[in-house]
Amino acid sequence: MNPQRTSLNCGNSKRCFTELILLVVLVKSDVDKLIHIHFLFQINTNGFVSLDKPPAEQDYLGKMPAGFQMMAALLGDLDNSDGRGKVFFRQDSSPAVLSRVSQRIRQAFPRDDEEPSNALIVTWENMAAKGSTERGDRLDTKGNTFQLVVAFMKSSSVAILLYPRDGIHFFSTTVGGDSKVLEAGFNEGLVTSWWWGTKQGTYYQTTTDEEISIRTLTEKTNSGRRGVWVYEIGSEYSESETVTPTYTTTEMVQPRSTDAEARYRPDPRYSDPEQRYTDPIKSRFSPVEPDPAGPRYTSPEQVRPIPPHPRPQHPQIVVVDEDEDLDINVFAYNLETCAHNRHKCSQFADCRDYSNGYCCHCRPGFYGNGKDCVAEGKPQRMNGKVSGRVFIGNSPLPVEFSNNDLHSYVVANDGRAYVAISNIPHSLGPSLQPLSSLGGVIGWAFALEQPGFHNGFSLVGGVFSRQADVVFYPGNERLSIRQQFKGIDEHDHLVVSTELEGRLPAIPLGSSVQINPYKEIYQYDQNLITSSSNRDYTITSPTGDLQTQSYQWRQTISFQSCPQDDASRTVPPTQQLSVDQIFVMFDTDNRLIRYAMSNKIGSVHSDVPEQNPCFTGRHGCDINAVCRPGEGLQFSCECTAGFAGDGRYCQDVDECRETPQVCGPNAICGNQPGTFRCECSAGFVFASDGRTCIVDHCQRGTHTCDVSERALCRYTGGSSFDCSCLPGFEGDGRTCRDVDECHQDRCHRDAICTNTQGSYTCQCRPGFHGDGFQCKHEKTPCEREREHAQTASSSSTGFFSFFRPRPAVSQYVPQCDEHGAYEPTQCHTSIGQCWCVDANGQEIPNTRTGSSVVTPPPLIGPTPRPDVRPIAGGTHLLFAQSGRIEHIPLDGYDMKKDESKPLLHVPDRVVIAVAYDCVDKMVYWTDITGPAISKASLDGGDVVPVITTDLQSPEGIAIDHVARLLFWTDSMRDTIEVSKLDGSQRRVLFDNDLVNPRPIVTNPAYGRLYWADWNRDGPKIEMSNMDGTERVVLVKDDLGLPNGLTFDPDNQQLCWADAGTRKVECMDPHRRIRIKIAEGIQYPFGLVSFGKNLYYTDWRREAVISVDRYTQKETDQFQPQKRSRLYGIATTPTQCPQAYNYCSNNGGCSHLCLPRLGGFTCRCPDNVDGRCVDGNL
């Protein structure tokens, strides 16, 4: 059979499936006849193949096992509507493919000598997670690529799952608003039994509910080759079962056990024993014999695959230590040509087709591996980040650091390299001095080449990984260095990420280190380079003492070469890197570690060194020139590409000015040193060649999609676009209709649902409290106190008191109104007295009388206006506006703008930050005119001063409702402080490396503290434990004025609003994944998260704006009647977020109990009276 590739075309739909009728021809040697079997396969864009038409995706995504049979290669809510994702499938019986299939099967089942007769091959290429492009991800974001091969043999069938090393880029998708891990496995669906009718069959899941199981699909195997998984899904065993091979090695990981270990007995019923055979895909259903009248089954659904049933022994999953990565093209279509891959080559390279693939080759005047090319002689920069966890000397505690900047510069025409790493702690910096090769890998990459030898970049380009292991002597300390080089970025810089882990010998602060010149031999193999060396270094202590030590260095560099490129085969198997003029220093004032060295790559033999200045580096050419050797000591200097001059002096060529049309029509040219950059004009995007600008109908508004309030237009390449309805609407994208979510039971059963255009609202019914999605009938404090008083009195009135519980004569029972609030006047009839109470039921002094009529005292101090009542139940937004705090009720996520009212007036004050204590229902705020931190009850009443001394400009405030702690920032004192909620036991947490700290938020469940510093010279967002330990910088790139900060405990997302970049962004602080939510906003100040929405205040718009985090769209805005700048914003949730930390009961500390990740610390206030003990617990 000639294989024909078919592409699954979904049109404008995000997902679809197709039917494939597959003819399988089996040779039965025992009866010498051909058996023809037809299968009906359903191939789905969600990453699976089934033998039933699948139901709606909400019936199986996140709800496995499902009621239909499927083979899931990588099941999730996948999307190929962006035009980049593809699904290919074909039936193939060509000898080349069947030979490869047979080889995979034999690796898994060595004793299986049966040859496959047919294969079904399905490839999901570059599939995106649904909604990833809607969240604003870049067009070059990589999707997942994976493959399923079903091989048909005479007595059995085999499923082969292939996951390439660089094919899995995300591990979960969003299903129903929740993140669900992708899954792989085999599902039997509903099965019928004589005894118990229909029931759910076996689901053999090959992954687990943890993301790590998806990550390791590319690294592990059950068949002897990394990323390849083989399962037998039908056989002639006496019991129907799926067999997983056993592959022995020393490193094994057991998969999650399932109930799939149960066995099932087949139920064969054949009318003619002569025609009895085993289905190539066996089912628990009764097999159906071939129709004597013809080779075709009347119904293709009569033969179905069985889900895997493993043997009693668990399959062994192994990690294979091999250099060869899985090539997805094992069963690929002929896509490996320049026509499909020219864009993968550097702009300074040409693509050439070969008989078995393509290669990229740098053009004359450039060097590299073709995918990354740089101009000969041009200086090169390297930028990146360094993170690590390093122990120093015998210290039991590690020094941890994250995302420290690494910058490197190399003068390519003399091999001199310079490296600097910033923000190094003083406890670590001196001990890093011996590790000159930490950043010196750029010296190898761009080393000065001797005749006939090549530096690292010439051979491997800019994408490779480096693993180095260092052993120090005499102390035997060990350090591991992992580096990932990610290629040349748009700024022409080599990008690298570095991780350090292990222990270093301690070197005292103030010591200097001298490293002797050394030579290192590099051994080259296909896709692998190894080297090792011993290095001596001398430490000079601050007192002048000298000490010589050494370390052994071993490293492995792995990369992906072009197998068709003959040039790589001409590289000498060994080369020697010579390093001298080594300089190292720890700059204590700037906390920088600096390295410098000269590098040459040449022969390992001790030949007479080259004297030509081009090979010694002593030529005097411009740093932007290449040195061309001549006879003897003759040489010439030639300006590198993009520069002009005599070679001794070179100046940049402005290609945009000299060749105005260099970028073509509809493009803008931007000059850069040595090169230029083309960007498409507004309304245009690059075509697939990366050079031609073509119209983007979505940007220009010339599309045929529905209006932007109902539909989303997405550019899909060429002049094409895709229309899709926004959440809350349905249709084909060109016509979208509102979905009535109230018919889908979205709200709580005790809530009222109201449909709106594209959305809906939920509101708890009277007598219930909540956000409409969760409604509970909760007693008010007055009702609880009343019930307690009645219960306490009735419990002492005798055995029959439960018939009519009532208080004793002397028992006071509070009076509550119809809403459960305390009546303003409370009376105790037994003693004949009445008094006034505040909203919390506390007696107001000097109001108790003997009469039942009480006149409330006059209000004193800054209190609400007489026409402002305590706010009603439910969730509200609180925001500060100069001398007052206002509130807006929320109806679901919508602002009830007509019901906005002032909550509190504080004349002549400028309120900046607002926070809410959900336990005591108290509002806390900072004002910079007092300056002071104050609080008041949400139900009304007097303002209570909390902190009024030693403040200058308190601008941020946060509360840990579990540990009952108050945190605040002071942008003039440059401090972050903590105290109890009443302002007592005050302590400064940080008073260094702060310039303009403003917003601050807490994560009580993890004991974490987050804050932003809008220092215009170096804005940053930081994190620490609440006890002040483990302080790290989370974000410092692409920040301007991070004014607003909020933390969503449900999704563990830290979000910020930046008035400098005019963006709202979020980050998972654990995994450091950063997502852009909104851009082009005006001047945000405060920010708060509630459910799916973010709400921020904007100075220029003088409004509160809401943004949907999932659609990344602005949904509403509210402008107060009084127009002026709005400051901090907070929410008043009806229930406290569920959280626990070790300080919920003060942890047994005498004074301050400060949570931290995994524990807590007892701390003393700065001004402590009496005995106090610090300590970690």
mmCIF file of N, CA and C in Angstrom, residues 10 120 127 169 204 486 545 588 695 721 896 969 987 1002 1073 1078 1089:
data_model
loop_
_atom_site.group_PDB
_atom_site.id
_atom_site.type_symbol
_atom_site.label_atom_id
_atom_site.label_comp_id
_atom_site.label_asym_id
_atom_site.label_seq_id
_atom_site.Cartn_x
_atom_site.Cartn_y
_atom_site.Cartn_z
ATOM 1 N N CYS A 10 -9.620 21.341 10.288
ATOM 2 C CA CYS A 10 -10.716 21.701 11.177
ATOM 3 C C CYS A 10 -11.417 22.985 10.773
ATOM 4 N N LEU A 120 -0.869 2.046 11.246
ATOM 5 C CA LEU A 120 -1.559 3.336 11.250
ATOM 6 C C LEU A 120 -0.656 4.327 11.970
ATOM 7 N N MET A 127 0.838 21.186 18.593
ATOM 8 C CA MET A 127 -0.506 21.434 19.109
ATOM 9 C C MET A 127 -0.417 22.358 20.329
ATOM 10 N N HIS A 169 6.161 20.852 25.443
ATOM 11 C CA HIS A 169 6.463 22.195 25.959
ATOM 12 C C HIS A 169 5.450 22.668 26.983
ATOM 13 N N TYR A 204 -6.323 2.001 31.619
ATOM 14 C CA TYR A 204 -4.917 1.801 31.970
ATOM 15 C C TYR A 204 -4.169 3.087 31.650
ATOM 16 N N LYS A 486 20.688 28.983 24.717
ATOM 17 C CA LYS A 486 19.418 29.022 23.995
ATOM 18 C C LYS A 486 19.491 29.731 22.658
ATOM 19 N N ASP A 545 48.695 35.773 53.841
ATOM 20 C CA ASP A 545 49.030 34.355 53.821
ATOM 21 C C ASP A 545 48.674 33.758 52.463
ATOM 22 N N THR A 588 33.407 43.710 46.153
ATOM 23 C CA THR A 588 32.534 43.719 47.331
ATOM 24 C C THR A 588 31.575 44.900 47.320
ATOM 25 N N VAL A 695 -0.564 41.525 4.835
ATOM 26 C CA VAL A 695 -1.623 42.166 5.602
ATOM 27 C C VAL A 695 -2.163 41.224 6.673
ATOM 28 N N PHE A 721 -7.128 34.191 8.439
ATOM 29 C CA PHE A 721 -7.455 34.489 9.820
ATOM 30 C C PHE A 721 -8.520 33.517 10.280
ATOM 31 N N LYS A 896 -21.672 46.810 41.065
ATOM 32 C CA LYS A 896 -23.002 47.440 41.150
ATOM 33 C C LYS A 896 -22.773 48.928 41.370
ATOM 34 N N THR A 969 5.021 49.023 54.315
ATOM 35 C CA THR A 969 6.228 49.605 53.736
ATOM 36 C C THR A 969 6.240 51.102 54.031
ATOM 37 N N ARG A 987 8.526 45.410 64.650
ATOM 38 C CA ARG A 987 9.882 44.993 64.315
ATOM 39 C C ARG A 987 10.165 45.347 62.851
ATOM 40 N N THR A 1002 0.611 39.360 51.209
ATOM 41 C CA THR A 1002 1.022 38.160 51.940
ATOM 42 C C THR A 1002 0.451 36.920 51.294
ATOM 43 N N ILE A 1073 6.710 31.336 36.165
ATOM 44 C CA ILE A 1073 6.096 31.453 34.844
ATOM 45 C C ILE A 1073 5.346 32.777 34.791
ATOM 46 N N ALA A 1078 -2.799 42.280 30.570
ATOM 47 C CA ALA A 1078 -3.305 43.448 29.850
ATOM 48 C C ALA A 1078 -2.155 44.380 29.555
ATOM 49 N N SER A 1089 -7.123 41.076 43.412
ATOM 50 C CA SER A 1089 -7.629 39.910 42.691
ATOM 51 C C SER A 1089 -8.885 39.391 43.384
#
